[in-house]
mmCIF file with all atom_site columns, C-alpha atoms in Angstrom:
data_model
loop_
_atom_site.group_PDB
_atom_site.id
_atom_site.type_symbol
_atom_site.label_atom_id
_atom_site.label_alt_id
_atom_site.label_comp_id
_atom_site.label_asym_id
_atom_site.label_entity_id
_atom_site.label_seq_id
_atom_site.pdbx_PDB_ins_code
_atom_site.Cartn_x
_atom_site.Cartn_y
_atom_site.Cartn_z
_atom_site.occupancy
_atom_site.B_iso_or_equiv
_atom_site.pdbx_formal_charge
_atom_site.auth_seq_id
_atom_site.auth_comp_id
_atom_site.auth_asym_id
_atom_site.auth_atom_id
_atom_site.pdbx_PDB_model_num
ATOM 1   C CA . ASP A 1 1   ? -18.476 -22.338 -1.574  1.00 64.00 ? 1378 ASP A CA 1
ATOM 2   C CA . ALA A 1 2   ? -18.585 -18.731 -0.043  1.00 83.00 ? 1379 ALA A CA 1
ATOM 3   C CA . GLY A 1 3   ? -14.927 -17.988 -1.057  1.00 95.00 ? 1380 GLY A CA 1
ATOM 4   C CA . VAL A 1 4   ? -12.792 -16.036 0.906   1.00 98.00 ? 1381 VAL A CA 1
ATOM 5   C CA . ILE A 1 5   ? -14.437 -13.606 3.107   1.00 98.00 ? 1382 ILE A CA 1
ATOM 6   C CA . GLN A 1 6   ? -13.433 -9.926  4.517   1.00 98.00 ? 1383 GLN A CA 1
ATOM 7   C CA . SER A 1 7   ? -14.949 -7.797  7.312   1.00 97.00 ? 1384 SER A CA 1
ATOM 8   C CA . PRO A 1 8   ? -15.307 -4.912  7.109   1.00 98.00 ? 1385 PRO A CA 1
ATOM 9   C CA . ARG A 1 9   ? -16.045 -3.804  3.533   1.00 97.00 ? 1386 ARG A CA 1
ATOM 10  C CA . HIS A 1 10  ? -15.564 -0.456  4.412   1.00 97.00 ? 1387 HIS A CA 1
ATOM 11  C CA . GLU A 1 11  ? -13.792 1.414   6.994   1.00 97.00 ? 1388 GLU A CA 1
ATOM 12  C CA . VAL A 1 12  ? -12.985 5.602   7.582   1.00 98.00 ? 1389 VAL A CA 1
ATOM 13  C CA . THR A 1 13  ? -10.810 6.327   10.487  1.00 97.00 ? 1390 THR A CA 1
ATOM 14  C CA . GLU A 1 14  ? -9.312  9.113   11.923  1.00 97.00 ? 1391 GLU A CA 1
ATOM 15  C CA . MET A 1 15  ? -5.420  9.220   11.907  1.00 97.00 ? 1392 MET A CA 1
ATOM 16  C CA . GLY A 1 16  ? -3.623  7.392   14.668  1.00 97.00 ? 1393 GLY A CA 1
ATOM 17  C CA . GLN A 1 17  ? -6.337  5.272   15.383  1.00 97.00 ? 1394 GLN A CA 1
ATOM 18  C CA . GLU A 1 18  ? -5.732  1.446   15.344  1.00 97.00 ? 1395 GLU A CA 1
ATOM 19  C CA . VAL A 1 19  ? -7.263  -0.652  12.691  1.00 98.00 ? 1396 VAL A CA 1
ATOM 20  C CA . THR A 1 20  ? -8.098  -4.467  12.360  1.00 98.00 ? 1397 THR A CA 1
ATOM 21  C CA . LEU A 1 21  ? -8.656  -6.312  8.986   1.00 98.00 ? 1398 LEU A CA 1
ATOM 22  C CA . ARG A 1 22  ? -10.198 -9.955  9.256   1.00 98.00 ? 1399 ARG A CA 1
ATOM 23  C CA . CYS A 1 23  ? -10.103 -12.301 6.152   1.00 98.00 ? 1400 CYS A CA 1
ATOM 24  C CA . LYS A 1 24  ? -11.571 -16.252 6.443   1.00 98.00 ? 1401 LYS A CA 1
ATOM 25  C CA . PRO A 1 25  ? -9.888  -18.315 3.619   1.00 98.00 ? 1402 PRO A CA 1
ATOM 26  C CA . ILE A 1 26  ? -11.716 -20.962 1.554   1.00 97.00 ? 1403 ILE A CA 1
ATOM 27  C CA . SER A 1 27  ? -12.014 -24.041 3.729   1.00 96.00 ? 1404 SER A CA 1
ATOM 28  C CA . GLY A 1 28  ? -9.015  -26.658 3.367   1.00 95.00 ? 1405 GLY A CA 1
ATOM 29  C CA . HIS A 1 29  ? -6.915  -23.895 1.322   1.00 96.00 ? 1406 HIS A CA 1
ATOM 30  C CA . ASN A 1 30  ? -3.113  -23.993 3.044   1.00 93.00 ? 1407 ASN A CA 1
ATOM 31  C CA . SER A 1 31  ? -1.680  -20.501 1.976   1.00 94.00 ? 1408 SER A CA 1
ATOM 32  C CA . LEU A 1 32  ? -2.992  -17.012 2.874   1.00 96.00 ? 1409 LEU A CA 1
ATOM 33  C CA . PHE A 1 33  ? -1.996  -13.891 1.488   1.00 96.00 ? 1410 PHE A CA 1
ATOM 34  C CA . TRP A 1 34  ? -2.773  -10.055 2.330   1.00 98.00 ? 1411 TRP A CA 1
ATOM 35  C CA . TYR A 1 35  ? -2.445  -7.591  -0.436  1.00 97.00 ? 1412 TYR A CA 1
ATOM 36  C CA . ARG A 1 36  ? -2.728  -3.785  -0.619  1.00 97.00 ? 1413 ARG A CA 1
ATOM 37  C CA . GLN A 1 37  ? -3.687  -1.788  -3.693  1.00 95.00 ? 1414 GLN A CA 1
ATOM 38  C CA . THR A 1 38  ? -3.452  1.407   -4.834  1.00 93.00 ? 1415 THR A CA 1
ATOM 39  C CA . MET A 1 39  ? -3.587  3.291   -7.874  1.00 88.00 ? 1416 MET A CA 1
ATOM 40  C CA . MET A 1 40  ? 0.116   4.981   -7.648  1.00 87.00 ? 1417 MET A CA 1
ATOM 41  C CA . ARG A 1 41  ? 1.537   1.462   -6.437  1.00 86.00 ? 1418 ARG A CA 1
ATOM 42  C CA . GLY A 1 42  ? -0.594  -1.444  -8.120  1.00 87.00 ? 1419 GLY A CA 1
ATOM 43  C CA . LEU A 1 43  ? -0.803  -4.355  -5.835  1.00 91.00 ? 1420 LEU A CA 1
ATOM 44  C CA . GLU A 1 44  ? 1.606   -5.095  -3.610  1.00 92.00 ? 1421 GLU A CA 1
ATOM 45  C CA . LEU A 1 45  ? 2.097   -8.236  -1.151  1.00 93.00 ? 1422 LEU A CA 1
ATOM 46  C CA . LEU A 1 46  ? 2.115   -7.993  2.352   1.00 96.00 ? 1423 LEU A CA 1
ATOM 47  C CA . ILE A 1 47  ? 2.516   -10.943 3.983   1.00 96.00 ? 1424 ILE A CA 1
ATOM 48  C CA . TYR A 1 48  ? 1.629   -14.430 3.184   1.00 94.00 ? 1425 TYR A CA 1
ATOM 49  C CA . PHE A 1 49  ? 1.136   -17.600 5.559   1.00 95.00 ? 1426 PHE A CA 1
ATOM 50  C CA . ASN A 1 50  ? 1.458   -21.357 4.481   1.00 92.00 ? 1427 ASN A CA 1
ATOM 51  C CA . ASN A 1 51  ? -0.059  -23.674 7.116   1.00 93.00 ? 1428 ASN A CA 1
ATOM 52  C CA . ASN A 1 52  ? -0.438  -20.757 9.335   1.00 95.00 ? 1429 ASN A CA 1
ATOM 53  C CA . VAL A 1 53  ? 3.063   -19.644 9.697   1.00 94.00 ? 1430 VAL A CA 1
ATOM 54  C CA . PRO A 1 54  ? 4.517   -16.447 8.455   1.00 94.00 ? 1431 PRO A CA 1
ATOM 55  C CA . ILE A 1 55  ? 6.467   -17.188 5.311   1.00 91.00 ? 1432 ILE A CA 1
ATOM 56  C CA . ASP A 1 56  ? 7.603   -13.782 3.678   1.00 89.00 ? 1433 ASP A CA 1
ATOM 57  C CA . ASP A 1 57  ? 6.400   -10.613 5.676   1.00 91.00 ? 1434 ASP A CA 1
ATOM 58  C CA . SER A 1 58  ? 9.186   -8.131  3.602   1.00 90.00 ? 1435 SER A CA 1
ATOM 59  C CA . GLY A 1 59  ? 6.296   -6.538  1.992   1.00 91.00 ? 1436 GLY A CA 1
ATOM 60  C CA . MET A 1 60  ? 5.066   -4.824  5.517   1.00 93.00 ? 1437 MET A CA 1
ATOM 61  C CA . PRO A 1 61  ? 5.541   -1.017  5.083   1.00 86.00 ? 1438 PRO A CA 1
ATOM 62  C CA . GLU A 1 62  ? 6.538   -0.728  8.510   1.00 85.00 ? 1439 GLU A CA 1
ATOM 63  C CA . ASP A 1 63  ? 6.395   -1.381  12.358  1.00 90.00 ? 1440 ASP A CA 1
ATOM 64  C CA . ARG A 1 64  ? 3.130   -0.210  12.453  1.00 95.00 ? 1441 ARG A CA 1
ATOM 65  C CA . PHE A 1 65  ? 1.949   -3.305  10.548  1.00 97.00 ? 1442 PHE A CA 1
ATOM 66  C CA . SER A 1 66  ? 1.274   -6.808  11.735  1.00 97.00 ? 1443 SER A CA 1
ATOM 67  C CA . ALA A 1 67  ? -0.377  -9.823  10.785  1.00 98.00 ? 1444 ALA A CA 1
ATOM 68  C CA . LYS A 1 68  ? -1.495  -12.837 12.587  1.00 97.00 ? 1445 LYS A CA 1
ATOM 69  C CA . MET A 1 69  ? -3.085  -16.204 11.686  1.00 98.00 ? 1446 MET A CA 1
ATOM 70  C CA . PRO A 1 70  ? -3.922  -17.993 14.742  1.00 97.00 ? 1447 PRO A CA 1
ATOM 71  C CA . ASN A 1 71  ? -5.457  -20.889 13.214  1.00 96.00 ? 1448 ASN A CA 1
ATOM 72  C CA . ALA A 1 72  ? -6.689  -22.362 9.330   1.00 95.00 ? 1449 ALA A CA 1
ATOM 73  C CA . SER A 1 73  ? -9.558  -20.341 9.208   1.00 96.00 ? 1450 SER A CA 1
ATOM 74  C CA . PHE A 1 74  ? -8.597  -16.483 10.473  1.00 97.00 ? 1451 PHE A CA 1
ATOM 75  C CA . SER A 1 75  ? -6.497  -14.013 9.685   1.00 98.00 ? 1452 SER A CA 1
ATOM 76  C CA . THR A 1 76  ? -5.724  -10.653 11.034  1.00 98.00 ? 1453 THR A CA 1
ATOM 77  C CA . LEU A 1 77  ? -4.170  -7.674  9.367   1.00 98.00 ? 1454 LEU A CA 1
ATOM 78  C CA . LYS A 1 78  ? -3.743  -4.838  11.759  1.00 98.00 ? 1455 LYS A CA 1
ATOM 79  C CA . ILE A 1 79  ? -2.418  -1.073  11.487  1.00 97.00 ? 1456 ILE A CA 1
ATOM 80  C CA . GLN A 1 80  ? -1.680  0.780   14.742  1.00 97.00 ? 1457 GLN A CA 1
ATOM 81  C CA . PRO A 1 81  ? -1.124  3.525   14.568  1.00 96.00 ? 1458 PRO A CA 1
ATOM 82  C CA . SER A 1 82  ? -2.901  4.580   11.533  1.00 97.00 ? 1459 SER A CA 1
ATOM 83  C CA . GLU A 1 83  ? -1.600  7.495   9.007   1.00 96.00 ? 1460 GLU A CA 1
ATOM 84  C CA . PRO A 1 84  ? -3.803  8.722   5.722   1.00 97.00 ? 1461 PRO A CA 1
ATOM 85  C CA . ARG A 1 85  ? -0.625  7.036   3.276   1.00 95.00 ? 1462 ARG A CA 1
ATOM 86  C CA . ASP A 1 86  ? -2.102  3.534   4.719   1.00 96.00 ? 1463 ASP A CA 1
ATOM 87  C CA . SER A 1 87  ? -5.636  4.207   2.796   1.00 97.00 ? 1464 SER A CA 1
ATOM 88  C CA . ALA A 1 88  ? -6.036  1.418   -0.037  1.00 97.00 ? 1465 ALA A CA 1
ATOM 89  C CA . VAL A 1 89  ? -7.637  -1.351  -1.250  1.00 98.00 ? 1466 VAL A CA 1
ATOM 90  C CA . TYR A 1 90  ? -6.276  -4.142  1.412   1.00 98.00 ? 1467 TYR A CA 1
ATOM 91  C CA . PHE A 1 91  ? -7.289  -7.496  -0.154  1.00 98.00 ? 1468 PHE A CA 1
ATOM 92  C CA . CYS A 1 92  ? -6.801  -11.285 1.320   1.00 98.00 ? 1469 CYS A CA 1
ATOM 93  C CA . ALA A 1 93  ? -6.597  -14.201 -0.886  1.00 97.00 ? 1470 ALA A CA 1
ATOM 94  C CA . SER A 1 94  ? -6.434  -17.729 -0.351  1.00 96.00 ? 1471 SER A CA 1
ATOM 95  C CA . SER A 1 95  ? -4.964  -20.885 -1.856  1.00 94.00 ? 1472 SER A CA 1
ATOM 96  C CA . PHE A 1 96  ? -4.128  -24.801 -1.980  1.00 91.00 ? 1473 PHE A CA 1
ATOM 97  C CA . ALA A 1 97  ? -0.268  -24.876 -2.908  1.00 80.00 ? 1474 ALA A CA 1
ATOM 98  C CA . PRO A 1 98  ? 0.626   -24.706 -5.415  1.00 78.00 ? 1475 PRO A CA 1
ATOM 99  C CA . TYR A 1 99  ? -2.497  -23.935 -7.253  1.00 85.00 ? 1476 TYR A CA 1
ATOM 100 C CA . GLU A 1 100 ? -4.277  -20.708 -8.060  1.00 91.00 ? 1477 GLU A CA 1
ATOM 101 C CA . GLN A 1 101 ? -5.218  -17.766 -5.460  1.00 94.00 ? 1478 GLN A CA 1
ATOM 102 C CA . TYR A 1 102 ? -8.541  -16.920 -4.918  1.00 96.00 ? 1479 TYR A CA 1
ATOM 103 C CA . PHE A 1 103 ? -9.408  -12.916 -3.769  1.00 98.00 ? 1480 PHE A CA 1
ATOM 104 C CA . GLY A 1 104 ? -11.848 -11.692 -1.038  1.00 98.00 ? 1481 GLY A CA 1
ATOM 105 C CA . PRO A 1 105 ? -13.804 -8.323  -1.748  1.00 98.00 ? 1482 PRO A CA 1
ATOM 106 C CA . GLY A 1 106 ? -11.045 -6.604  -0.508  1.00 98.00 ? 1483 GLY A CA 1
ATOM 107 C CA . THR A 1 107 ? -11.254 -3.953  2.601   1.00 98.00 ? 1484 THR A CA 1
ATOM 108 C CA . ARG A 1 108 ? -11.586 -0.396  1.288   1.00 98.00 ? 1485 ARG A CA 1
ATOM 109 C CA . LEU A 1 109 ? -9.666  1.654   3.961   1.00 98.00 ? 1486 LEU A CA 1
ATOM 110 C CA . THR A 1 110 ? -9.609  5.421   4.025   1.00 98.00 ? 1487 THR A CA 1
ATOM 111 C CA . VAL A 1 111 ? -7.508  7.208   6.883   1.00 98.00 ? 1488 VAL A CA 1
ATOM 112 C CA . THR A 1 112 ? -8.677  10.700  7.175   1.00 97.00 ? 1489 THR A CA 1
ATOM 113 C CA . ARG B 2 1   ? 14.431  -6.677  -12.903 1.00 69.00 ? 1019 ARG B CA 1
ATOM 114 C CA . LYS B 2 2   ? 10.750  -7.705  -11.993 1.00 81.00 ? 1020 LYS B CA 1
ATOM 115 C CA . GLU B 2 3   ? 10.007  -10.951 -11.782 1.00 87.00 ? 1021 GLU B CA 1
ATOM 116 C CA . VAL B 2 4   ? 6.993   -10.448 -14.378 1.00 92.00 ? 1022 VAL B CA 1
ATOM 117 C CA . GLU B 2 5   ? 6.672   -8.060  -16.659 1.00 93.00 ? 1023 GLU B CA 1
ATOM 118 C CA . GLN B 2 6   ? 3.462   -7.304  -18.646 1.00 93.00 ? 1024 GLN B CA 1
ATOM 119 C CA . ASP B 2 7   ? 3.135   -4.378  -21.605 1.00 87.00 ? 1025 ASP B CA 1
ATOM 120 C CA . PRO B 2 8   ? 0.920   -1.668  -19.289 1.00 86.00 ? 1026 PRO B CA 1
ATOM 121 C CA . GLY B 2 9   ? -1.602  -0.937  -22.698 1.00 85.00 ? 1027 GLY B CA 1
ATOM 122 C CA . PRO B 2 10  ? -3.665  0.395   -22.543 1.00 92.00 ? 1028 PRO B CA 1
ATOM 123 C CA . PHE B 2 11  ? -5.488  -1.448  -25.398 1.00 94.00 ? 1029 PHE B CA 1
ATOM 124 C CA . ASN B 2 12  ? -8.144  0.355   -27.041 1.00 96.00 ? 1030 ASN B CA 1
ATOM 125 C CA . VAL B 2 13  ? -9.602  -2.364  -29.638 1.00 96.00 ? 1031 VAL B CA 1
ATOM 126 C CA . PRO B 2 14  ? -13.291 -2.142  -31.156 1.00 97.00 ? 1032 PRO B CA 1
ATOM 127 C CA . GLU B 2 15  ? -15.766 -5.064  -30.630 1.00 97.00 ? 1033 GLU B CA 1
ATOM 128 C CA . GLY B 2 16  ? -15.548 -8.444  -32.359 1.00 97.00 ? 1034 GLY B CA 1
ATOM 129 C CA . ALA B 2 17  ? -11.541 -7.626  -32.675 1.00 97.00 ? 1035 ALA B CA 1
ATOM 130 C CA . THR B 2 18  ? -9.158  -10.520 -31.717 1.00 97.00 ? 1036 THR B CA 1
ATOM 131 C CA . VAL B 2 19  ? -6.383  -9.076  -28.955 1.00 96.00 ? 1037 VAL B CA 1
ATOM 132 C CA . ALA B 2 20  ? -2.985  -10.508 -27.701 1.00 95.00 ? 1038 ALA B CA 1
ATOM 133 C CA . PHE B 2 21  ? -1.411  -10.044 -24.730 1.00 94.00 ? 1039 PHE B CA 1
ATOM 134 C CA . ASN B 2 22  ? 1.944   -11.064 -24.026 1.00 93.00 ? 1040 ASN B CA 1
ATOM 135 C CA . CYS B 2 23  ? 3.667   -11.480 -20.309 1.00 94.00 ? 1041 CYS B CA 1
ATOM 136 C CA . THR B 2 24  ? 7.398   -12.297 -19.690 1.00 95.00 ? 1042 THR B CA 1
ATOM 137 C CA . TYR B 2 25  ? 8.640   -14.122 -16.588 1.00 93.00 ? 1043 TYR B CA 1
ATOM 138 C CA . SER B 2 26  ? 12.685  -13.749 -15.293 1.00 90.00 ? 1044 SER B CA 1
ATOM 139 C CA . ASN B 2 27  ? 12.766  -17.036 -13.130 1.00 84.00 ? 1045 ASN B CA 1
ATOM 140 C CA . SER B 2 28  ? 13.312  -20.301 -14.953 1.00 80.00 ? 1046 SER B CA 1
ATOM 141 C CA . ALA B 2 29  ? 12.450  -22.485 -11.680 1.00 80.00 ? 1047 ALA B CA 1
ATOM 142 C CA . SER B 2 30  ? 8.676   -20.735 -12.239 1.00 77.00 ? 1048 SER B CA 1
ATOM 143 C CA . GLN B 2 31  ? 5.915   -23.614 -12.150 1.00 78.00 ? 1049 GLN B CA 1
ATOM 144 C CA . SER B 2 32  ? 2.555   -22.325 -12.339 1.00 87.00 ? 1050 SER B CA 1
ATOM 145 C CA . PHE B 2 33  ? 0.950   -19.787 -14.647 1.00 92.00 ? 1051 PHE B CA 1
ATOM 146 C CA . PHE B 2 34  ? -2.479  -17.914 -14.553 1.00 94.00 ? 1052 PHE B CA 1
ATOM 147 C CA . TRP B 2 35  ? -4.602  -14.987 -15.588 1.00 96.00 ? 1053 TRP B CA 1
ATOM 148 C CA . TYR B 2 36  ? -6.286  -12.844 -14.167 1.00 97.00 ? 1054 TYR B CA 1
ATOM 149 C CA . ARG B 2 37  ? -8.975  -10.184 -14.912 1.00 97.00 ? 1055 ARG B CA 1
ATOM 150 C CA . GLN B 2 38  ? -9.379  -7.501  -12.379 1.00 97.00 ? 1056 GLN B CA 1
ATOM 151 C CA . ASP B 2 39  ? -12.318 -4.810  -12.560 1.00 96.00 ? 1057 ASP B CA 1
ATOM 152 C CA . CYS B 2 40  ? -12.664 -1.388  -11.574 1.00 92.00 ? 1058 CYS B CA 1
ATOM 153 C CA . ARG B 2 41  ? -12.829 -1.382  -7.716  1.00 87.00 ? 1059 ARG B CA 1
ATOM 154 C CA . LYS B 2 42  ? -13.168 -5.141  -7.601  1.00 95.00 ? 1060 LYS B CA 1
ATOM 155 C CA . GLU B 2 43  ? -10.907 -7.885  -6.503  1.00 97.00 ? 1061 GLU B CA 1
ATOM 156 C CA . PRO B 2 44  ? -8.983  -9.935  -9.193  1.00 97.00 ? 1062 PRO B CA 1
ATOM 157 C CA . LYS B 2 45  ? -10.959 -12.954 -10.297 1.00 97.00 ? 1063 LYS B CA 1
ATOM 158 C CA . LEU B 2 46  ? -9.323  -16.237 -11.900 1.00 96.00 ? 1064 LEU B CA 1
ATOM 159 C CA . LEU B 2 47  ? -9.624  -15.850 -15.925 1.00 96.00 ? 1065 LEU B CA 1
ATOM 160 C CA . MET B 2 48  ? -7.518  -19.650 -16.417 1.00 93.00 ? 1066 MET B CA 1
ATOM 161 C CA . SER B 2 49  ? -4.717  -21.682 -15.471 1.00 92.00 ? 1067 SER B CA 1
ATOM 162 C CA . VAL B 2 50  ? -1.828  -22.539 -17.363 1.00 89.00 ? 1068 VAL B CA 1
ATOM 163 C CA . TYR B 2 51  ? -0.073  -25.694 -16.271 1.00 77.00 ? 1069 TYR B CA 1
ATOM 164 C CA . SER B 2 52  ? 1.650   -27.006 -19.487 1.00 80.00 ? 1070 SER B CA 1
ATOM 165 C CA . SER B 2 53  ? 2.062   -25.643 -22.973 1.00 81.00 ? 1071 SER B CA 1
ATOM 166 C CA . GLY B 2 54  ? -1.671  -23.790 -23.225 1.00 85.00 ? 1072 GLY B CA 1
ATOM 167 C CA . ASN B 2 55  ? -5.466  -23.679 -21.915 1.00 89.00 ? 1073 ASN B CA 1
ATOM 168 C CA . GLU B 2 56  ? -8.348  -22.759 -23.779 1.00 89.00 ? 1074 GLU B CA 1
ATOM 169 C CA . ASP B 2 57  ? -11.436 -21.853 -22.807 1.00 91.00 ? 1075 ASP B CA 1
ATOM 170 C CA . GLY B 2 58  ? -14.143 -20.381 -25.706 1.00 95.00 ? 1076 GLY B CA 1
ATOM 171 C CA . ARG B 2 59  ? -13.090 -17.365 -26.614 1.00 97.00 ? 1077 ARG B CA 1
ATOM 172 C CA . PHE B 2 60  ? -10.061 -17.363 -24.456 1.00 97.00 ? 1078 PHE B CA 1
ATOM 173 C CA . THR B 2 61  ? -6.325  -19.409 -25.135 1.00 96.00 ? 1079 THR B CA 1
ATOM 174 C CA . ALA B 2 62  ? -3.356  -19.085 -22.868 1.00 95.00 ? 1080 ALA B CA 1
ATOM 175 C CA . GLN B 2 63  ? -0.050  -19.918 -24.456 1.00 94.00 ? 1081 GLN B CA 1
ATOM 176 C CA . LEU B 2 64  ? 2.987   -20.882 -22.583 1.00 93.00 ? 1082 LEU B CA 1
ATOM 177 C CA . ASN B 2 65  ? 6.593   -20.728 -24.016 1.00 92.00 ? 1083 ASN B CA 1
ATOM 178 C CA . ARG B 2 66  ? 8.832   -22.254 -21.325 1.00 90.00 ? 1084 ARG B CA 1
ATOM 179 C CA . ALA B 2 67  ? 12.028  -21.764 -23.351 1.00 90.00 ? 1085 ALA B CA 1
ATOM 180 C CA . SER B 2 68  ? 11.542  -18.203 -23.861 1.00 91.00 ? 1086 SER B CA 1
ATOM 181 C CA . GLN B 2 69  ? 9.575   -17.628 -20.670 1.00 92.00 ? 1087 GLN B CA 1
ATOM 182 C CA . TYR B 2 70  ? 6.440   -16.231 -21.745 1.00 91.00 ? 1088 TYR B CA 1
ATOM 183 C CA . ILE B 2 71  ? 3.214   -16.424 -21.506 1.00 94.00 ? 1089 ILE B CA 1
ATOM 184 C CA . SER B 2 72  ? 0.370   -14.706 -23.434 1.00 95.00 ? 1090 SER B CA 1
ATOM 185 C CA . LEU B 2 73  ? -3.560  -14.401 -23.283 1.00 96.00 ? 1091 LEU B CA 1
ATOM 186 C CA . HIS B 2 74  ? -5.433  -14.174 -26.365 1.00 96.00 ? 1092 HIS B CA 1
ATOM 187 C CA . ILE B 2 75  ? -9.281  -12.776 -26.956 1.00 97.00 ? 1093 ILE B CA 1
ATOM 188 C CA . ARG B 2 76  ? -11.121 -13.756 -29.748 1.00 97.00 ? 1094 ARG B CA 1
ATOM 189 C CA . ASP B 2 77  ? -14.389 -12.068 -31.375 1.00 97.00 ? 1095 ASP B CA 1
ATOM 190 C CA . SER B 2 78  ? -13.953 -9.427  -28.391 1.00 98.00 ? 1096 SER B CA 1
ATOM 191 C CA . LYS B 2 79  ? -17.059 -8.014  -25.777 1.00 97.00 ? 1097 LYS B CA 1
ATOM 192 C CA . LEU B 2 80  ? -17.489 -4.652  -24.664 1.00 97.00 ? 1098 LEU B CA 1
ATOM 193 C CA . SER B 2 81  ? -17.609 -6.969  -21.252 1.00 97.00 ? 1099 SER B CA 1
ATOM 194 C CA . ASP B 2 82  ? -14.353 -8.186  -21.559 1.00 98.00 ? 1100 ASP B CA 1
ATOM 195 C CA . SER B 2 83  ? -12.567 -4.309  -21.060 1.00 97.00 ? 1101 SER B CA 1
ATOM 196 C CA . ALA B 2 84  ? -11.008 -5.058  -17.709 1.00 97.00 ? 1102 ALA B CA 1
ATOM 197 C CA . THR B 2 85  ? -7.032  -4.984  -16.640 1.00 96.00 ? 1103 THR B CA 1
ATOM 198 C CA . TYR B 2 86  ? -5.575  -8.422  -17.117 1.00 97.00 ? 1104 TYR B CA 1
ATOM 199 C CA . LEU B 2 87  ? -3.015  -9.612  -14.791 1.00 96.00 ? 1105 LEU B CA 1
ATOM 200 C CA . CYS B 2 88  ? -0.187  -12.095 -15.742 1.00 95.00 ? 1106 CYS B CA 1
ATOM 201 C CA . VAL B 2 89  ? 0.579   -14.543 -12.788 1.00 94.00 ? 1107 VAL B CA 1
ATOM 202 C CA . VAL B 2 90  ? 3.533   -17.011 -11.986 1.00 92.00 ? 1108 VAL B CA 1
ATOM 203 C CA . ASN B 2 91  ? 4.233   -18.928 -8.956  1.00 88.00 ? 1109 ASN B CA 1
ATOM 204 C CA . MET B 2 92  ? 7.138   -20.030 -7.677  1.00 78.00 ? 1110 MET B CA 1
ATOM 205 C CA . MET B 2 93  ? 7.118   -23.114 -5.477  1.00 68.00 ? 1111 MET B CA 1
ATOM 206 C CA . ASN B 2 94  ? 10.631  -23.178 -4.344  1.00 65.00 ? 1112 ASN B CA 1
ATOM 207 C CA . THR B 2 95  ? 10.384  -20.038 -2.691  1.00 64.00 ? 1113 THR B CA 1
ATOM 208 C CA . GLY B 2 96  ? 7.002   -21.478 -0.621  1.00 69.00 ? 1114 GLY B CA 1
ATOM 209 C CA . ASN B 2 97  ? 4.303   -20.674 -3.122  1.00 75.00 ? 1115 ASN B CA 1
ATOM 210 C CA . GLN B 2 98  ? 5.364   -17.272 -4.055  1.00 81.00 ? 1116 GLN B CA 1
ATOM 211 C CA . PHE B 2 99  ? 2.667   -15.784 -6.519  1.00 88.00 ? 1117 PHE B CA 1
ATOM 212 C CA . TYR B 2 100 ? 4.047   -12.735 -8.245  1.00 90.00 ? 1118 TYR B CA 1
ATOM 213 C CA . PHE B 2 101 ? 1.701   -10.451 -9.900  1.00 92.00 ? 1119 PHE B CA 1
ATOM 214 C CA . GLY B 2 102 ? 2.626   -8.232  -13.212 1.00 92.00 ? 1120 GLY B CA 1
ATOM 215 C CA . THR B 2 103 ? 0.933   -4.542  -13.276 1.00 91.00 ? 1121 THR B CA 1
ATOM 216 C CA . GLY B 2 104 ? -1.631  -5.387  -15.286 1.00 93.00 ? 1122 GLY B CA 1
ATOM 217 C CA . THR B 2 105 ? -2.445  -4.674  -19.032 1.00 94.00 ? 1123 THR B CA 1
ATOM 218 C CA . SER B 2 106 ? -5.449  -2.886  -19.772 1.00 95.00 ? 1124 SER B CA 1
ATOM 219 C CA . LEU B 2 107 ? -7.989  -3.368  -22.317 1.00 96.00 ? 1125 LEU B CA 1
ATOM 220 C CA . THR B 2 108 ? -11.029 -1.581  -23.427 1.00 97.00 ? 1126 THR B CA 1
ATOM 221 C CA . VAL B 2 109 ? -13.267 -2.683  -25.957 1.00 97.00 ? 1127 VAL B CA 1
ATOM 222 C CA . ILE B 2 110 ? -14.912 0.040   -28.018 1.00 97.00 ? 1128 ILE B CA 1
ATOM 223 C CA . PRO B 2 111 ? -18.348 -0.022  -29.634 1.00 95.00 ? 1129 PRO B CA 1
#
């Protein structure tokens, strides 16, 4: 199995730029999750989808963040405009409900 | 009150020791329980799933007490390579497959 695939693995951008993070879940999984992790706040759930439909986006920090899942094999998390406080590791995870989640390797985002 | 609570530690134990972590959850409707391991600057990785009263995998044993709403993880004969952060995770299907993570317990195994 390829596992959850995320790209890019590292992203360095300047404040104000648009950032798009991508995720390919494990084939056959019906739930997809976006998390953010920092030393200060730990692992935070941003949004999750069941069968490509957003179920809970209450963790999305503000309107600068948006996520889409156009089909079962692809999702994006977009930040526009980016700010230095968005610097974090962003993880995508997928599962076949209600079983365990599998995480991708993460995207390390640095906004200068 | 947080959905899942863990003692953050840190736990510093000598090689060969047995260590136990506890985790409590607040929602009695919780259905699935997991322990994940996270190494520094890496993604969380599934260590063990707990669907009934417990599970055992080599040196690792997880126990579930639904009446008291807690899950434990025991590590026997600790190895240096067990040093990591251990995350307790609870799933509630009645909230649409929402997973709730504890803040993690840090373990360092000392030579």
